[in-house]
PDB file of C-alpha atoms in Angstrom:
ATOM      1  CA  LEU A1334       5.221   3.655  -3.892  1.00  0.00           C
ATOM      2  CA  ILE A1335       4.840   0.433  -1.953  1.00  0.00           C
ATOM      3  CA  THR A1336       2.820   0.184   1.244  1.00  0.00           C
ATOM      4  CA  GLY A1337       4.004  -2.510   3.624  1.00  0.00           C
ATOM      5  CA  GLY A1338       7.328  -2.566   1.793  1.00  0.00           C
ATOM      6  CA  ASN A1339       9.507  -3.460   4.751  1.00  0.00           C
ATOM      7  CA  GLN A1340       9.051  -7.242   4.756  1.00  0.00           C
ATOM      8  CA  GLY A1341       7.600 -10.247   2.956  1.00  0.00           C
ATOM      9  CA  LEU A1342       5.911  -9.654  -0.368  1.00  0.00           C
ATOM     10  CA  GLY A1343       6.260  -5.864  -0.144  1.00  0.00           C
ATOM     11  CA  PHE A1344      10.010  -6.134   0.354  1.00  0.00           C
ATOM     12  CA  ALA A1345      10.290  -8.592  -2.561  1.00  0.00           C
ATOM     13  CA  ILE A1346       8.360  -6.152  -4.754  1.00  0.00           C
ATOM     14  CA  ALA A1347      10.622  -3.269  -3.710  1.00  0.00           C
ATOM     15  CA  LYS A1348      13.695  -5.366  -4.478  1.00  0.00           C
ATOM     16  CA  ASN A1349      12.304  -6.307  -7.900  1.00  0.00           C
ATOM     17  CA  PHE A1350      11.622  -2.666  -8.798  1.00  0.00           C
ATOM     18  CA  LEU A1351      15.170  -1.748  -7.761  1.00  0.00           C
ATOM     19  CA  ASN A1352      16.619  -4.568  -9.852  1.00  0.00           C
ATOM     20  CA  LYS A1353      14.691  -3.183 -12.846  1.00  0.00           C
ATOM     21  CA  GLY A1354      16.229   0.281 -12.314  1.00  0.00           C
ATOM     22  CA  ALA A1355      13.323   2.117 -10.662  1.00  0.00           C
ATOM     23  CA  ASN A1356      13.450   4.654  -7.866  1.00  0.00           C
ATOM     24  CA  ILE A1357      11.285   3.519  -4.977  1.00  0.00           C
ATOM     25  CA  ALA A1358       9.475   4.849  -1.953  1.00  0.00           C
ATOM     26  CA  PHE A1359       7.980   2.544   0.610  1.00  0.00           C
ATOM     27  CA  ILE A1360       6.102   2.948   3.841  1.00  0.00           C
ATOM     28  CA  ALA A1361       5.376   0.691   6.802  1.00  0.00           C
ATOM     29  CA  ARG A1362       4.371   0.846  10.460  1.00  0.00           C
ATOM     30  CA  SER A1363       7.506  -0.590  12.052  1.00  0.00           C
ATOM     31  CA  LYS A1364      10.406   1.852  12.204  1.00  0.00           C
ATOM     32  CA  ASP A1365      12.940  -0.874  13.030  1.00  0.00           C
ATOM     33  CA  LYS A1366      11.862  -3.148  10.162  1.00  0.00           C
ATOM     34  CA  LEU A1367      11.745  -0.149   7.845  1.00  0.00           C
ATOM     35  CA  LEU A1368      15.357   0.745   8.675  1.00  0.00           C
ATOM     36  CA  THR A1369      16.501  -2.844   8.192  1.00  0.00           C
ATOM     37  CA  ALA A1370      14.735  -3.052   4.820  1.00  0.00           C
ATOM     38  CA  SER A1371      16.218   0.294   3.732  1.00  0.00           C
ATOM     39  CA  GLU A1372      19.720  -0.877   4.618  1.00  0.00           C
ATOM     40  CA  GLU A1373      19.259  -4.093   2.627  1.00  0.00           C
ATOM     41  CA  LEU A1374      17.837  -2.284  -0.394  1.00  0.00           C
ATOM     42  CA  ASN A1375      20.588   0.345  -0.343  1.00  0.00           C
ATOM     43  CA  LYS A1376      23.123  -2.471  -0.734  1.00  0.00           C
ATOM     44  CA  ILE A1377      21.670  -3.474  -4.120  1.00  0.00           C
ATOM     45  CA  LYS A1378      20.696  -0.122  -5.603  1.00  0.00           C
ATOM     46  CA  LYS A1379      22.640   1.429  -8.422  1.00  0.00           C
ATOM     47  CA  ASN A1380      24.386   4.754  -7.761  1.00  0.00           C
ATOM     48  CA  ASP A1381      21.754   6.868  -9.500  1.00  0.00           C
ATOM     49  CA  GLN A1382      18.748   5.135  -7.931  1.00  0.00           C
ATOM     50  CA  LYS A1383      16.791   6.695  -5.084  1.00  0.00           C
ATOM     51  CA  ILE A1384      15.229   4.892  -2.145  1.00  0.00           C
ATOM     52  CA  PHE A1385      12.955   6.633   0.338  1.00  0.00           C
ATOM     53  CA  SER A1386      11.200   5.054   3.287  1.00  0.00           C
ATOM     54  CA  PHE A1387       8.846   6.564   5.829  1.00  0.00           C
ATOM     55  CA  VAL A1388       7.036   5.284   8.880  1.00  0.00           C
ATOM     56  CA  CYS A1389       3.318   5.284   8.165  1.00  0.00           C
ATOM     57  CA  ASP A1390       0.315   3.347   9.429  1.00  0.00           C
ATOM     58  CA  ILE A1391      -2.085   3.476   6.477  1.00  0.00           C
ATOM     59  CA  SER A1392      -5.063   3.156   8.816  1.00  0.00           C
ATOM     60  CA  LYS A1393      -4.314   6.746   9.901  1.00  0.00           C
ATOM     61  CA  THR A1394      -5.008   9.381   7.255  1.00  0.00           C
ATOM     62  CA  ASN A1395      -2.828  11.988   8.975  1.00  0.00           C
ATOM     63  CA  GLU A1396       0.186   9.658   8.741  1.00  0.00           C
ATOM     64  CA  CYS A1397      -0.640   8.927   5.078  1.00  0.00           C
ATOM     65  CA  ASP A1398      -0.828  12.650   4.308  1.00  0.00           C
ATOM     66  CA  LEU A1399       2.519  13.300   5.981  1.00  0.00           C
ATOM     67  CA  ALA A1400       4.305  10.366   4.328  1.00  0.00           C
ATOM     68  CA  PHE A1401       2.833  11.236   0.935  1.00  0.00           C
ATOM     69  CA  SER A1402       3.993  14.836   1.276  1.00  0.00           C
ATOM     70  CA  LYS A1403       7.508  13.683   2.176  1.00  0.00           C
ATOM     71  CA  ILE A1404       7.578  11.282  -0.776  1.00  0.00           C
ATOM     72  CA  LEU A1405       6.605  14.061  -3.176  1.00  0.00           C
ATOM     73  CA  ASP A1406       9.374  16.225  -1.714  1.00  0.00           C
ATOM     74  CA  HIS A1407      11.838  13.620  -3.009  1.00  0.00           C
ATOM     75  CA  LEU A1408      10.202  12.147  -6.100  1.00  0.00           C
ATOM     76  CA  SER A1409       8.725  14.236  -8.885  1.00  0.00           C
ATOM     77  CA  SER A1410       6.119  11.630  -9.752  1.00  0.00           C
ATOM     78  CA  ILE A1411       4.500   8.392  -8.692  1.00  0.00           C
ATOM     79  CA  ASP A1412       3.905   6.005 -11.578  1.00  0.00           C
ATOM     80  CA  VAL A1413       3.054   2.884  -9.579  1.00  0.00           C
ATOM     81  CA  LEU A1414       1.187   2.327  -6.322  1.00  0.00           C
ATOM     82  CA  ILE A1415       1.379  -1.112  -4.729  1.00  0.00           C
ATOM     83  CA  ASN A1416      -1.083  -1.380  -1.842  1.00  0.00           C
ATOM     84  CA  ASN A1417       0.472  -4.286   0.014  1.00  0.00           C
ATOM     85  CA  ALA A1418       0.136  -3.219   3.674  1.00  0.00           C
ATOM     86  CA  SER A1419      -2.143  -5.553   5.573  1.00  0.00           C
ATOM     87  CA  VAL A1420      -2.974  -6.994   8.968  1.00  0.00           C
ATOM     88  CA  PHE A1421      -4.254 -10.529   9.424  1.00  0.00           C
ATOM     89  CA  GLY A1422      -6.164 -10.640  12.722  1.00  0.00           C
ATOM     90  CA  PRO A1423      -8.022 -10.561  14.965  1.00  0.00           C
ATOM     91  CA  MET A1424      -8.989 -14.213  14.867  1.00  0.00           C
ATOM     92  CA  GLY A1425     -12.196 -15.492  16.328  1.00  0.00           C
ATOM     93  CA  ARG A1426     -15.916 -15.389  15.976  1.00  0.00           C
ATOM     94  CA  LEU A1427     -17.280 -11.915  15.289  1.00  0.00           C
ATOM     95  CA  GLN A1428     -19.192 -11.817  18.560  1.00  0.00           C
ATOM     96  CA  ASP A1429     -16.048 -12.681  20.520  1.00  0.00           C
ATOM     97  CA  ILE A1430     -13.387 -10.383  19.071  1.00  0.00           C
ATOM     98  CA  PRO A1431     -12.760  -6.831  20.269  1.00  0.00           C
ATOM     99  CA  TRP A1432     -14.601  -4.394  18.011  1.00  0.00           C
ATOM    100  CA  GLU A1433     -11.660  -1.968  17.953  1.00  0.00           C
ATOM    101  CA  GLU A1434      -9.440  -4.683  16.465  1.00  0.00           C
ATOM    102  CA  PHE A1435     -12.048  -5.468  13.801  1.00  0.00           C
ATOM    103  CA  VAL A1436     -12.270  -1.798  12.852  1.00  0.00           C
ATOM    104  CA  TYR A1437      -8.456  -1.466  12.780  1.00  0.00           C
ATOM    105  CA  ASN A1438      -8.279  -4.405  10.359  1.00  0.00           C
ATOM    106  CA  ILE A1439     -10.876  -2.856   8.016  1.00  0.00           C
ATOM    107  CA  ASN A1440      -9.174   0.544   8.279  1.00  0.00           C
ATOM    108  CA  THR A1441      -5.846  -0.998   7.284  1.00  0.00           C
ATOM    109  CA  ASN A1442      -6.816  -3.636   4.731  1.00  0.00           C
ATOM    110  CA  PHE A1443      -9.591  -1.702   3.021  1.00  0.00           C
ATOM    111  CA  ILE A1444      -9.930   1.983   3.915  1.00  0.00           C
ATOM    112  CA  GLY A1445      -6.158   2.634   4.088  1.00  0.00           C
ATOM    113  CA  SER A1446      -5.609   1.205   0.622  1.00  0.00           C
ATOM    114  CA  ILE A1447      -8.458   3.297  -0.743  1.00  0.00           C
ATOM    115  CA  TYR A1448      -7.009   6.417   0.860  1.00  0.00           C
ATOM    116  CA  MET A1449      -3.598   5.760  -0.688  1.00  0.00           C
ATOM    117  CA  CYS A1450      -5.338   5.512  -4.083  1.00  0.00           C
ATOM    118  CA  LYS A1451      -7.114   8.808  -3.395  1.00  0.00           C
ATOM    119  CA  LEU A1452      -3.772  10.503  -2.736  1.00  0.00           C
ATOM    120  CA  THR A1453      -2.023   8.985  -5.750  1.00  0.00           C
ATOM    121  CA  ILE A1454      -4.670   9.206  -8.474  1.00  0.00           C
ATOM    122  CA  PRO A1455      -4.424  12.999  -9.096  1.00  0.00           C
ATOM    123  CA  ILE A1456      -0.703  12.636  -9.862  1.00  0.00           C
ATOM    124  CA  MET A1457      -1.357   9.762 -12.224  1.00  0.00           C
ATOM    125  CA  GLN A1458      -4.197  11.656 -13.912  1.00  0.00           C
ATOM    126  CA  LYS A1459      -1.911  14.634 -14.453  1.00  0.00           C
ATOM    127  CA  ASN A1460       0.708  12.351 -16.016  1.00  0.00           C
ATOM    128  CA  LYS A1461      -1.926  10.460 -18.020  1.00  0.00           C
ATOM    129  CA  TYR A1462      -0.337   7.237 -16.806  1.00  0.00           C
ATOM    130  CA  GLY A1463      -0.272   4.987 -13.788  1.00  0.00           C
ATOM    131  CA  LYS A1464      -0.481   1.498 -12.374  1.00  0.00           C
ATOM    132  CA  ILE A1465      -2.298   0.638  -9.146  1.00  0.00           C
ATOM    133  CA  VAL A1466      -2.012  -2.835  -7.642  1.00  0.00           C
ATOM    134  CA  ASN A1467      -4.255  -3.601  -4.672  1.00  0.00           C
ATOM    135  CA  ILE A1468      -3.147  -6.890  -3.144  1.00  0.00           C
ATOM    136  CA  SER A1469      -6.044  -8.860  -1.721  1.00  0.00           C
ATOM    137  CA  GLY A1470      -4.663 -12.333  -1.138  1.00  0.00           C
ATOM    138  CA  GLY A1471      -6.773 -15.411  -0.569  1.00  0.00           C
ATOM    139  CA  GLY A1472      -9.080 -13.646   1.845  1.00  0.00           C
ATOM    140  CA  ALA A1473     -11.146 -12.327  -1.043  1.00  0.00           C
ATOM    141  CA  ALA A1474     -11.490 -15.670  -2.835  1.00  0.00           C
ATOM    142  CA  ASN A1475     -12.561 -18.075  -0.107  1.00  0.00           C
ATOM    143  CA  PRO A1476     -14.003 -17.986   3.388  1.00  0.00           C
ATOM    144  CA  PHE A1477     -11.390 -17.826   6.125  1.00  0.00           C
ATOM    145  CA  PRO A1478     -12.737 -19.471   9.288  1.00  0.00           C
ATOM    146  CA  ALA A1479     -12.473 -17.109  12.259  1.00  0.00           C
ATOM    147  CA  LEU A1480     -11.180 -14.256  10.060  1.00  0.00           C
ATOM    148  CA  ALA A1481     -14.361 -12.467   9.024  1.00  0.00           C
ATOM    149  CA  CYS A1482     -12.790  -9.007   9.190  1.00  0.00           C
ATOM    150  CA  TYR A1483      -9.818 -10.004   7.012  1.00  0.00           C
ATOM    151  CA  ALA A1484     -12.045 -11.648   4.411  1.00  0.00           C
ATOM    152  CA  ALA A1485     -14.528  -8.754   4.382  1.00  0.00           C
ATOM    153  CA  GLY A1486     -11.805  -6.128   3.933  1.00  0.00           C
ATOM    154  CA  LYS A1487     -10.021  -8.030   1.174  1.00  0.00           C
ATOM    155  CA  ALA A1488     -13.248  -8.847  -0.678  1.00  0.00           C
ATOM    156  CA  GLY A1489     -14.188  -5.174  -0.467  1.00  0.00           C
ATOM    157  CA  LEU A1490     -10.786  -4.232  -1.873  1.00  0.00           C
ATOM    158  CA  VAL A1491     -11.332  -6.508  -4.866  1.00  0.00           C
ATOM    159  CA  ARG A1492     -14.697  -4.923  -5.702  1.00  0.00           C
ATOM    160  CA  PHE A1493     -13.274  -1.433  -5.151  1.00  0.00           C
ATOM    161  CA  SER A1494     -10.404  -2.262  -7.522  1.00  0.00           C
ATOM    162  CA  GLU A1495     -12.825  -3.461 -10.189  1.00  0.00           C
ATOM    163  CA  GLU A1496     -14.817  -0.239  -9.956  1.00  0.00           C
ATOM    164  CA  LEU A1497     -11.699   1.933  -9.855  1.00  0.00           C
ATOM    165  CA  ALA A1498     -10.304   0.220 -12.958  1.00  0.00           C
ATOM    166  CA  THR A1499     -13.420   1.205 -14.865  1.00  0.00           C
ATOM    167  CA  ASP A1500     -13.301   4.783 -13.588  1.00  0.00           C
ATOM    168  CA  LEU A1501      -9.614   5.321 -14.389  1.00  0.00           C
ATOM    169  CA  LYS A1502      -9.312   3.561 -17.743  1.00  0.00           C
ATOM    170  CA  ARG A1503      -9.844   6.815 -19.646  1.00  0.00           C
ATOM    171  CA  TYR A1504      -6.783   8.314 -17.892  1.00  0.00           C
ATOM    172  CA  ASN A1505      -4.479   5.453 -18.944  1.00  0.00           C
ATOM    173  CA  ILE A1506      -4.324   4.283 -15.342  1.00  0.00           C
ATOM    174  CA  ASP A1507      -4.449   0.505 -14.936  1.00  0.00           C
ATOM    175  CA  VAL A1508      -5.796  -1.058 -11.748  1.00  0.00           C
TER     176      VAL A1508
END
């Protein structure tokens, strides 16, 4: 399961999993980009491989729940979760940017990724196996001028991932 799998790094990851023979499911906000990505991936899949894509904004738990339910209707298990979905802005000094945009960024880059883990972990625990990759990018490593919300969300995701790795080690789930 790849969040933000319709373009850029997420699309490259989806393509790599397909080339290695995996079935994939990916979600993203943009229906048009999702359809384009699905068409491209269907061109390279092998006959027995399955590709499923669903529109989902991971900042909205109701959309996550619906997409996750649809994915499980088609795939019997989820072995890997790649939390790649992200938004970059808003740019500017904290006191100057719209608060709603700041909150949306945190809800996407941090809370949404955590929620996708929450949905996926019980399946991985049941299977006694799983891999979770939370992509944080450079925002967690260095200050980004005028991007406080991006840096805060990505730094939070790194610390969350460290804690989650410790919690899930006993279930053979790598983070």
